Amino acid sequence: MTAAAVDAVWKAESARIVAGLTRMVRDVGLAEELAQDALVAALEQWPTQGVPDNPGAWLMTAAKRRAVDHLRRGERQERKHAEIARTLEQEPSETVGLDDDVLRLMFISSHPVLPAEERAALTLRLLGGLTSEEIARAFLVPEQTVALRVAKAKRTLAEEQIPFELPPGPELATRLASVLEVIYLIFNEGYSATAGDDLTRPALAMEALRLGRLLAGLAPDEAEVHGLVALMEIQQSRSAARTGPSGEPVQLHEQDRALWDQELINRGFASMLRARQAGGPLGPYVLQAAIAVSHAQAASAQETNWVQIAALYAALARLMPSPVVQLNRAVAVGMAEGPAAGLALVDELTRDPALKDYHPLSVVHGDLLARLGREEEARTQLERAASLTRNAAERAFLLRRAATLTAVLVAEGAGRALGEAVEGFLSRADLGAGTLRSYGQTLRRLRLDLGPRTPLAAVDAARVAGVFALAWGTAAPKTWNRHRAAVRSFSAWAGLPDLSADLDRRAESRERRPAVDGPGLSALWRHPSLRERTLWRLVHESGAGARTVLSLDVEDLDLEARRARAGRTWITWGDGAAELLPELLAGRPRGPVFLADRRPAPARMPKPADLCPVTGRGRLSYERSEYLFKRASGGFTLHQLAYH
């Protein structure tokens, strides 16, 4: 019973305690350790002494006393002693300044200097009071990964000397946007899980709601804060209606609105009213909340005011012209003006490289095509979406929807379908391993984008050119020509007209490019991604080719000797890679050293040797790592990352 009381008090008060301690010791990591010490003291003393009348104040006082002991032992005793003494003289129930401290802690834990996944983990740890185990369970990652993210975030904040203070006026709006982004990221992962077997993770969504309401109480004059709270409350109100008896997704227009939580809807309306009372120009969260309000006000799906929603999305697109917002606008336009109007907008988005593997685009595309009676094309898009999503429940739902559409029939005399032909070509015994890997990347992209059931006779040079423009339009000449050669070989094997006829060969420069050096290297070593930093350090310090480094497995490494077996040779590295490798490999005894960002889709499952037994993720590809390096270095290639 006492343990439950301690846990409840900790969840409610931990943010205030850590925030108050951070103001005293100016170190987030140390503040959390001191707060945890106070928690341990409560677990030891409360069972015998009873739960105090003001348990939050008890924990705060106990933690502050530990802070005093720590600072007395440190070199800052004289400078801090007077300030701490004044703090301890306050009554235990006094909370003057604590709300400001919590607000400062929010801005620190969501600081833009941290990558998004570290901001989310640190925010849940410091402000949500969640343990590493709870956060790991929510995001479906190993507990050690969360612990490393939190530790790295604290270290970065200390190294960058981020001050424990609210940002100055001009910077406040930008920094507030980062805080809101983290809270909404947490909510979205709970509201619509990106991976795993379940469609939703309600505990995570409710934690984001709690953080949003806490922020609204601390910043009552910020319209965007209330807008985000309204948006989350109204979206969460639909949770009971979003899944069927077997956990399958139920689309918005098919939901039983009697299951919507009217209390949450009313709270959302009240939060929206507070946002309007705060005044100021309409921000992105207020506009999104207004869209949610429009849905909630409709008594049925048929009565939804799609014209109003489309107008709100148009305003949001002007404010945030992102491809995802444009996709949502296309859905609204398709409902307000008909599927043809929505499809015209989607067709433009299919040419955007940023959305080439974004499965909701294929879902919307398939929906609009189905409404226009183009069932074969709709099925192709829904199958494509199923192959791209990492959520098992959503994948099964999309495949069932695809199966209900009219089966795609290969026209008489048209021969095989594209998917069958591609697999036949790639099963040839005369293809070497390197050629097979190269051809496979090209042809499987064609199969994904054009649809595996598309009749081979319906594939022409113009459609292939469209895929190339989207997938490899900005690729280096050598990469472009390699993919073009694969298409020419496939055309000849399949007895088709040259499918590369609309693809001009690009001139390849033979000039030796300069190596990355000096300030460019310094910037790369500060990159926020541990995986990228380690890869680049290893390539730079070993002098080995990037493909060789990417082929390494954990079992190949001798960390103490700073060397690894690569085939029949050994590669060695220096201090930089030696410091980073243990953190990258934590908890992984075997499998690829460098892993892809996500688990592979069933349609593109790599070989067992290229899968990590701990995370289920595949080996990072050379093409993906080259792209990431070019983006980070301003156009340099991994070959230019020479050892000096």
XYZ file of C-alpha atoms in Angstrom:
644
model
C 0.000 0.000 0.000
C 2.805 2.412 0.935
C 4.739 1.501 -2.212
C 1.708 2.418 -4.321
C 1.453 5.765 -2.516
C 5.160 6.456 -3.126
C 4.760 5.616 -6.803
C 1.727 7.898 -7.175
C 3.466 10.787 -5.422
C 6.593 10.298 -7.531
C 4.624 10.417 -10.786
C 2.904 13.614 -9.659
C 5.841 15.426 -8.077
C 9.031 14.189 -9.750
C 9.063 16.945 -12.369
C 8.868 19.682 -9.721
C 11.515 18.011 -7.572
C 13.997 17.471 -10.419
C 13.337 20.995 -11.710
C 13.934 22.576 -8.301
C 17.133 20.594 -7.816
C 18.379 21.497 -11.299
C 18.042 25.177 -10.404
C 20.232 24.518 -7.365
C 22.950 22.260 -8.792
C 22.779 23.320 -12.483
C 23.116 19.705 -13.660
C 20.117 17.686 -14.877
C 21.835 14.323 -14.361
C 22.896 15.115 -10.814
C 19.448 16.538 -10.010
C 17.785 13.303 -11.052
C 20.207 11.225 -8.963
C 19.474 13.347 -5.885
C 15.731 13.045 -6.496
C 16.075 9.254 -6.794
C 17.966 9.218 -3.460
C 15.012 10.998 -1.859
C 12.655 8.435 -3.393
C 14.686 5.595 -1.892
C 14.510 7.338 1.507
C 10.707 7.509 1.198
C 10.490 3.799 0.391
C 12.596 3.058 3.484
C 10.916 5.437 5.976
C 7.253 5.762 5.014
C 6.286 2.105 5.704
C 7.248 2.572 9.393
C 6.651 6.320 9.879
C 3.543 6.617 7.726
C 2.918 8.711 4.623
C 3.404 12.415 5.533
C 0.571 14.926 5.180
C 2.399 16.677 2.352
C 4.397 13.892 0.658
C 5.554 16.083 -2.244
C 7.068 18.635 0.114
C 8.689 15.814 2.126
C 10.402 14.483 -0.996
C 11.500 17.973 -2.028
C 13.003 18.717 1.373
C 14.789 15.355 1.517
C 16.199 15.893 -1.965
C 17.365 19.436 -1.159
C 19.180 18.202 1.937
C 21.040 15.725 -0.232
C 21.878 18.563 -2.601
C 23.292 20.539 0.322
C 25.439 17.572 1.375
C 26.726 17.190 -2.164
C 27.559 20.862 -2.615
C 29.238 21.070 0.761
C 31.612 18.389 -0.442
C 32.251 20.245 -3.693
C 34.321 23.232 -4.616
C 31.258 25.457 -4.949
C 30.383 25.463 -1.259
C 31.080 29.112 -0.526
C 29.388 30.364 -3.681
C 26.231 28.315 -3.205
C 25.825 27.944 0.520
C 23.974 31.183 1.135
C 21.553 30.556 -1.723
C 20.796 27.009 -0.558
C 20.296 28.106 3.028
C 17.669 30.621 1.899
C 15.934 27.904 -0.119
C 15.785 25.531 2.848
C 14.267 28.206 5.076
C 11.090 28.132 2.969
C 8.121 26.226 4.365
C 7.812 22.718 2.928
C 4.435 23.518 1.352
C 5.686 26.665 -0.367
C 5.779 26.298 -4.166
C 6.846 29.797 -5.187
C 9.073 29.486 -8.227
C 8.539 25.744 -8.642
C 6.244 26.153 -11.632
C 8.885 28.294 -13.309
C 11.462 25.604 -12.554
C 9.308 22.903 -14.179
C 8.856 25.122 -17.233
C 12.631 25.585 -17.450
C 13.084 21.817 -17.166
C 10.655 21.313 -20.059
C 12.687 23.648 -22.243
C 15.930 21.876 -21.304
C 14.679 18.311 -21.870
C 13.251 19.343 -25.263
C 16.251 21.418 -26.328
C 16.841 21.347 -30.130
C 20.492 20.383 -29.563
C 19.200 16.862 -28.823
C 17.889 14.419 -31.480
C 14.136 13.774 -31.366
C 14.401 10.291 -29.798
C 16.629 11.609 -26.994
C 14.319 14.552 -26.341
C 11.345 12.211 -26.042
C 13.146 9.783 -23.712
C 14.531 12.538 -21.473
C 11.173 14.335 -21.293
C 9.363 11.157 -20.256
C 12.077 10.414 -17.699
C 12.315 13.865 -16.090
C 8.792 15.214 -16.507
C 6.783 12.019 -16.749
C 8.596 10.183 -13.965
C 8.770 7.041 -16.136
C 11.539 4.492 -15.687
C 13.766 3.350 -18.540
C 11.861 0.065 -18.559
C 8.502 1.845 -18.968
C 9.806 4.069 -21.766
C 11.388 1.099 -23.540
C 8.138 -0.839 -23.348
C 6.215 2.122 -24.757
C 8.540 2.631 -27.742
C 9.324 -1.083 -28.314
C 13.074 -0.669 -27.942
C 15.520 -2.373 -25.561
C 15.697 -0.878 -22.071
C 19.438 -0.351 -22.493
C 18.760 1.757 -25.596
C 16.568 4.094 -23.571
C 19.128 4.292 -20.774
C 21.827 5.184 -23.311
C 19.615 7.842 -24.907
C 18.899 9.449 -21.550
C 22.551 9.309 -20.490
C 23.711 10.742 -23.811
C 21.136 13.538 -23.631
C 22.308 14.529 -20.163
C 25.928 14.442 -21.282
C 25.156 16.620 -24.314
C 23.311 19.182 -22.199
C 26.287 19.328 -19.830
C 28.868 19.558 -22.620
C 26.922 22.257 -24.445
C 26.441 24.081 -21.109
C 22.726 24.608 -21.714
C 21.635 27.143 -19.052
C 18.794 26.362 -16.666
C 16.707 29.330 -17.686
C 13.878 30.234 -19.994
C 15.053 31.355 -23.436
C 15.004 35.110 -24.145
C 11.950 36.662 -25.787
C 12.918 36.341 -29.469
C 13.980 32.718 -28.970
C 11.028 31.672 -26.828
C 8.579 30.929 -29.669
C 11.100 28.742 -31.504
C 12.050 26.828 -28.374
C 8.389 26.411 -27.373
C 7.770 24.807 -30.768
C 10.431 22.200 -29.896
C 8.706 21.422 -26.572
C 5.341 21.030 -28.277
C 6.900 18.875 -30.979
C 8.244 16.425 -28.388
C 4.921 16.171 -26.559
C 3.031 15.607 -29.815
C 5.628 13.046 -30.931
C 5.001 11.093 -27.724
C 1.234 11.376 -28.209
C 1.337 10.213 -31.830
C 3.403 7.149 -30.933
C 0.705 6.240 -28.412
C -2.255 7.191 -30.626
C -0.991 5.385 -33.735
C 1.951 3.081 -33.019
C 4.558 3.028 -35.774
C 5.657 -0.552 -35.063
C 4.715 -3.664 -33.134
C 1.553 -5.756 -32.978
C -0.872 -3.223 -31.469
C -2.401 -0.272 -33.269
C -2.247 1.993 -30.213
C -0.389 2.405 -26.899
C -2.932 4.195 -24.685
C -0.572 4.706 -21.721
C 1.835 6.690 -23.865
C -0.934 8.849 -25.321
C -2.292 9.620 -21.840
C 1.211 10.512 -20.598
C 1.549 13.017 -23.448
C -1.837 14.457 -22.496
C -0.682 14.840 -18.906
C 2.488 16.630 -20.017
C 0.463 18.884 -22.313
C -1.928 19.855 -19.539
C 1.013 20.475 -17.213
C 2.568 22.794 -19.789
C -0.765 24.574 -20.295
C -0.899 25.268 -16.562
C 2.640 26.626 -16.603
C 2.166 28.752 -19.743
C -1.520 29.807 -19.633
C -1.091 32.662 -22.120
C 0.312 30.537 -24.975
C -2.412 29.757 -27.511
C -0.416 27.005 -29.215
C -0.073 25.080 -25.937
C -3.846 25.064 -25.423
C -4.272 24.206 -29.107
C -2.084 21.129 -28.740
C -3.955 20.027 -25.623
C -7.292 20.462 -27.433
C -5.994 18.474 -30.407
C -4.777 15.583 -28.228
C -7.944 15.507 -26.102
C -10.276 15.336 -29.096
C -8.156 12.763 -30.914
C -7.881 10.618 -27.789
C -11.663 10.805 -27.326
C -12.007 8.442 -30.318
C -9.687 5.744 -28.911
C -12.412 3.247 -27.968
C -13.924 3.432 -31.464
C -10.667 3.190 -33.431
C -10.260 -0.580 -33.141
C -12.627 -3.479 -33.727
C -13.151 -6.613 -31.616
C -9.933 -8.213 -32.894
C -7.832 -5.069 -32.640
C -8.227 -4.221 -36.325
C -8.307 -0.512 -37.301
C -11.670 1.169 -37.869
C -11.550 4.166 -40.195
C -12.929 7.504 -39.000
C -16.002 7.476 -41.235
C -16.902 3.945 -40.035
C -16.488 4.564 -36.295
C -19.383 4.259 -33.847
C -19.535 7.818 -32.532
C -21.469 6.665 -29.480
C -18.143 5.229 -28.293
C -16.405 8.589 -28.455
C -15.551 9.925 -24.981
C -17.800 12.974 -24.592
C -15.972 14.164 -21.480
C -12.685 14.326 -23.379
C -14.427 16.098 -26.265
C -15.819 18.697 -23.872
C -12.376 19.185 -22.348
C -11.019 19.630 -25.850
C -13.618 22.281 -26.620
C -12.704 24.086 -23.383
C -8.992 23.971 -24.263
C -9.813 25.354 -27.711
C -11.720 28.197 -26.090
C -8.706 29.018 -23.922
C -6.534 29.025 -27.040
C -8.820 31.575 -28.667
C -8.889 33.693 -25.524
C -5.083 33.760 -25.499
C -5.239 35.552 -28.856
C -2.473 35.991 -31.386
C -2.182 34.588 -34.911
C -3.426 31.075 -35.582
C -0.577 28.583 -35.170
C -0.300 25.029 -36.517
C -1.626 23.312 -33.384
C -4.622 25.649 -33.076
C -5.465 25.012 -36.745
C -5.155 21.241 -36.304
C -7.321 21.476 -33.183
C -9.929 23.397 -35.203
C -9.981 20.517 -37.710
C -10.465 18.028 -34.859
C -13.293 20.200 -33.486
C -15.016 20.122 -36.896
C -14.977 16.313 -36.848
C -16.205 16.184 -33.248
C -19.092 18.570 -33.899
C -20.545 16.400 -36.681
C -23.296 14.072 -35.496
C -22.329 11.524 -38.162
C -19.678 10.997 -40.819
C -22.151 12.129 -43.495
C -22.678 15.480 -41.730
C -18.959 16.321 -41.533
C -18.247 19.787 -42.928
C -15.505 18.769 -45.353
C -15.524 22.148 -47.098
C -14.578 23.814 -43.808
C -11.960 21.147 -43.060
C -10.408 21.544 -46.519
C -10.222 25.318 -45.977
C -8.512 24.783 -42.600
C -5.983 22.419 -44.194
C -5.311 25.003 -46.901
C -4.538 27.552 -44.159
C -2.341 24.999 -42.376
C -0.510 24.225 -45.640
C 0.289 27.920 -46.071
C 1.676 28.004 -42.556
C 3.421 24.581 -42.729
C 3.928 23.646 -46.389
C 5.106 20.130 -45.571
C 4.271 17.109 -47.780
C 2.390 15.438 -44.911
C 0.103 18.443 -44.445
C -0.471 18.521 -48.197
C -1.426 14.834 -48.086
C -4.006 15.490 -45.359
C -5.320 18.389 -47.421
C -5.693 16.046 -50.397
C -7.896 13.747 -48.274
C -10.108 16.689 -47.261
C -10.318 18.003 -50.831
C -11.203 14.502 -52.032
C -14.133 14.466 -49.605
C -15.231 18.059 -50.259
C -14.817 18.207 -54.049
C -14.743 14.551 -55.080
C -12.040 11.871 -55.442
C -10.763 13.211 -58.776
C -9.821 16.539 -57.163
C -8.065 14.763 -54.304
C -6.258 12.426 -56.693
C -4.873 15.377 -58.654
C -3.160 16.608 -55.459
C -1.924 13.118 -54.588
C -0.430 12.645 -58.051
C 1.739 15.702 -57.380
C 2.848 14.287 -54.033
C 3.882 10.951 -55.553
C 6.678 12.877 -57.285
C 8.053 14.143 -53.969
C 11.135 12.091 -52.927
C 10.418 12.840 -49.256
C 7.284 10.664 -49.447
C 8.560 7.831 -51.621
C 8.431 5.303 -48.738
C 5.723 7.036 -46.658
C 3.015 4.410 -46.466
C 0.063 6.762 -45.681
C 0.568 8.277 -49.153
C -0.095 4.871 -50.723
C -3.123 4.378 -48.444
C -4.687 7.685 -49.512
C -3.763 6.989 -53.135
C -5.473 3.600 -52.954
C -8.596 5.016 -51.297
C -9.055 7.672 -53.971
C -8.428 5.224 -56.816
C -10.964 2.782 -55.336
C -13.604 5.525 -55.117
C -13.009 6.248 -58.810
C -13.505 2.586 -59.686
C -9.842 2.011 -60.598
C -9.692 -1.116 -58.490
C -6.582 -2.746 -59.906
C -4.501 0.385 -59.284
C -6.065 0.779 -55.838
C -5.093 -2.753 -54.887
C -1.504 -2.136 -55.986
C -1.289 0.952 -53.769
C -2.783 -0.786 -50.720
C -0.387 -3.716 -51.105
C 2.473 -1.239 -51.416
C 1.360 0.487 -48.195
C 1.188 -2.883 -46.411
C 4.766 -3.665 -47.434
C 6.000 -0.322 -46.060
C 4.255 -0.126 -42.682
C 6.011 -1.531 -39.590
C 2.787 -2.002 -37.616
C 1.517 -5.586 -37.782
C -2.157 -4.714 -37.123
C -2.180 -2.057 -39.808
C -0.390 -4.328 -42.283
C -2.997 -7.062 -41.839
C -5.807 -4.519 -42.209
C -4.376 -3.112 -45.455
C -3.884 -6.576 -46.943
C -7.502 -7.467 -46.124
C -8.684 -4.271 -47.817
C -6.576 -5.060 -50.858
C -8.044 -8.565 -51.002
C -11.611 -7.214 -51.117
C -10.912 -5.308 -54.324
C -11.216 -6.971 -57.697
C -8.234 -9.249 -58.280
C -5.723 -7.968 -60.785
C -5.867 -10.191 -63.833
C -2.998 -10.353 -66.255
C -4.546 -9.713 -69.670
C -4.615 -12.647 -72.052
C -1.356 -12.797 -73.952
C 0.254 -10.171 -71.758
C 2.600 -12.707 -70.167
C 3.777 -12.618 -66.592
C 3.267 -9.939 -63.986
C 6.154 -7.602 -63.123
C 6.822 -9.132 -59.696
C 7.059 -12.652 -61.095
C 9.389 -11.499 -63.879
C 11.672 -9.647 -61.462
C 12.053 -12.690 -59.213
C 12.722 -14.868 -62.239
C 15.453 -12.515 -63.452
C 17.092 -12.308 -60.009
C 17.106 -16.097 -59.611
C 19.527 -16.514 -62.521
C 22.544 -18.632 -61.593
C 24.931 -16.582 -63.714
C 24.623 -13.440 -61.571
C 27.445 -12.842 -59.096
C 26.708 -11.730 -55.536
C 27.632 -8.084 -56.200
C 25.633 -7.926 -59.432
C 22.659 -9.610 -57.789
C 22.697 -7.079 -54.948
C 22.912 -4.154 -57.369
C 20.233 -5.440 -59.768
C 17.997 -6.388 -56.847
C 17.990 -2.858 -55.459
C 16.956 -1.429 -58.840
C 14.327 -3.962 -59.830
C 12.714 -4.322 -56.420
C 12.203 -0.555 -56.345
C 10.469 -0.836 -59.756
C 8.328 -3.673 -58.434
C 7.409 -1.706 -55.308
C 6.497 1.516 -57.116
C 4.764 0.009 -60.166
C 3.093 -2.878 -58.343
C 4.077 -6.571 -58.392
C 0.811 -7.576 -60.107
C 1.147 -5.065 -62.924
C 1.215 -6.908 -66.280
C 4.715 -6.901 -67.680
C 3.340 -5.724 -71.032
C 1.951 -2.603 -69.301
C 5.408 -1.494 -68.098
C 6.941 0.995 -70.513
C 9.922 3.362 -70.634
C 7.853 6.370 -69.499
C 6.690 4.645 -66.312
C 10.213 3.480 -65.549
C 11.503 7.029 -66.058
C 8.941 8.242 -63.508
C 10.276 5.800 -60.909
C 13.862 6.871 -61.638
C 13.030 10.572 -61.253
C 11.542 9.937 -57.817
C 13.998 7.359 -56.472
C 17.315 8.449 -57.995
C 16.746 11.876 -59.516
C 19.462 13.464 -57.373
C 21.812 10.471 -57.377
C 25.414 10.739 -58.538
C 26.011 9.931 -62.233
C 27.690 6.639 -61.375
C 24.707 5.522 -59.261
C 22.194 6.641 -61.897
C 24.060 4.755 -64.643
C 24.274 1.609 -62.500
C 20.481 1.529 -62.059
C 20.011 2.300 -65.770
C 22.237 -0.641 -66.698
C 20.166 -2.960 -64.503
C 16.980 -1.936 -66.332
C 18.626 -2.521 -69.729
C 19.740 -6.022 -68.685
C 16.260 -6.849 -67.390
C 14.645 -5.595 -70.614
C 16.875 -7.784 -72.759
C 16.284 -10.862 -70.568
C 12.486 -10.376 -70.562
C 12.336 -9.749 -74.328
C 10.900 -6.261 -73.842
C 11.620 -3.009 -75.670
C 14.426 -1.125 -73.895
C 12.771 0.190 -70.697
C 15.700 2.593 -70.213
C 14.995 4.375 -73.510
C 13.870 7.561 -71.721
C 16.876 7.531 -69.363
C 19.914 9.389 -70.681
C 23.296 8.130 -69.583
C 24.969 10.690 -67.297
C 28.587 11.781 -67.739
C 30.831 10.514 -64.935
C 33.683 12.727 -63.779
C 37.104 11.092 -63.494
C 38.582 13.908 -61.436
C 39.815 12.914 -57.995
C 37.683 14.665 -55.436
C 39.294 16.387 -52.457
C 39.231 14.612 -49.104
C 37.050 15.809 -46.249
C 39.308 17.600 -43.796
C 39.623 20.390 -41.262
C 36.420 22.150 -40.170
C 34.321 19.700 -42.181
C 35.511 16.807 -40.037
C 34.918 18.700 -36.796
C 31.293 19.268 -37.782
C 30.829 15.590 -38.673
C 32.210 14.396 -35.337
C 29.496 16.482 -33.589
C 26.674 14.894 -35.592
C 23.756 13.892 -33.290
C 23.493 10.291 -34.574
C 25.748 7.840 -32.718
C 25.523 5.336 -35.582
C 26.630 7.820 -38.229
C 29.443 9.246 -36.091
C 30.801 5.766 -35.388
C 30.638 4.695 -39.029
C 32.370 7.832 -40.234
C 35.057 7.627 -37.544
C 35.725 3.997 -38.386
C 36.011 4.683 -42.123
C 38.198 7.756 -41.521
C 40.540 6.192 -38.972
C 40.879 2.748 -40.567
C 41.256 3.889 -44.163
C 39.073 0.913 -45.177
C 36.318 1.232 -47.755
C 32.820 2.017 -46.533
C 31.462 -1.269 -47.909
C 34.080 -3.185 -45.931
C 33.208 -1.363 -42.717
C 29.466 -1.848 -43.281
C 30.003 -5.598 -43.751
C 31.488 -6.000 -40.255
C 29.670 -8.070 -37.620
C 29.971 -7.643 -33.868
C 31.785 -10.989 -33.699
C 34.503 -9.630 -36.016
C 35.571 -6.923 -33.560
C 38.395 -6.988 -31.050
C 37.606 -3.827 -29.086
C 40.588 -4.042 -26.773
C 43.062 -4.382 -29.642
C 41.106 -1.847 -31.727
C 40.957 -4.088 -34.769
C 38.495 -6.212 -36.741
C 38.773 -9.060 -39.206
C 37.434 -8.057 -42.623
C 37.601 -11.130 -44.826
C 41.238 -12.234 -44.881
C 42.642 -8.933 -43.633
C 42.491 -6.831 -40.492
C 41.501 -3.183 -40.145
C 42.433 -0.987 -37.173
C 41.132 2.305 -35.774
C 42.030 5.125 -33.407
C 40.713 6.849 -30.291
C 37.573 8.339 -31.825
C 36.033 5.067 -33.000
C 37.314 3.256 -29.889
C 35.286 5.608 -27.688
C 32.088 5.303 -29.725
C 31.935 1.579 -30.553
C 31.103 0.235 -27.035
C 28.109 2.566 -26.766
C 26.884 1.630 -30.250
C 27.167 -2.108 -29.544
C 25.724 -2.093 -26.023
C 23.576 -5.189 -25.461
C 24.333 -6.714 -28.901
C 26.641 -9.765 -28.732
C 26.388 -10.604 -32.451
C 24.925 -9.495 -35.760
C 25.739 -6.495 -38.003
C 27.648 -3.635 -36.384
C 25.714 -0.965 -38.265
C 21.932 -1.388 -38.378
C 19.185 0.141 -40.502
C 16.811 2.667 -38.933
C 13.847 0.321 -38.775
C 12.816 -3.310 -38.951
C 12.563 -4.638 -42.533
C 9.185 -5.074 -44.194
C 8.169 -8.697 -44.913
C 8.446 -8.092 -48.657
C 12.079 -7.031 -48.306
C 13.391 -9.346 -45.608
C 17.211 -9.569 -45.777
C 19.270 -12.716 -45.330
C 19.471 -14.090 -41.753
C 23.159 -13.092 -41.587
C 22.146 -9.468 -42.181
C 19.600 -9.390 -39.327
C 20.347 -8.368 -35.749
C 19.059 -11.050 -33.323
C 18.510 -8.429 -30.593
C 16.682 -5.629 -32.444
C 15.346 -7.445 -35.515
C 16.760 -4.712 -37.746
C 18.780 -5.351 -40.894
C 22.250 -4.261 -41.909
C 22.654 -0.613 -42.920
C 23.026 -0.428 -46.699
C 25.851 1.339 -48.475
C 23.337 3.407 -50.461
C 21.566 4.662 -47.335
C 24.831 5.457 -45.535
C 26.146 7.303 -48.618
C 22.978 9.400 -48.728
C 23.207 10.260 -45.016
C 26.868 11.230 -45.357
C 26.251 13.427 -48.387
C 23.473 15.231 -46.539
C 25.593 15.780 -43.434
C 28.795 16.759 -45.251
C 27.302 19.014 -47.877
C 27.830 16.703 -50.855
C 31.016 14.768 -50.070
C 31.058 11.004 -50.625
C 32.300 8.312 -48.274
C 35.238 7.733 -50.628
C 36.385 11.276 -49.790
C 36.482 10.516 -46.081
C 40.191 9.750 -46.378
C 42.524 8.921 -43.485
C 45.145 11.590 -42.640
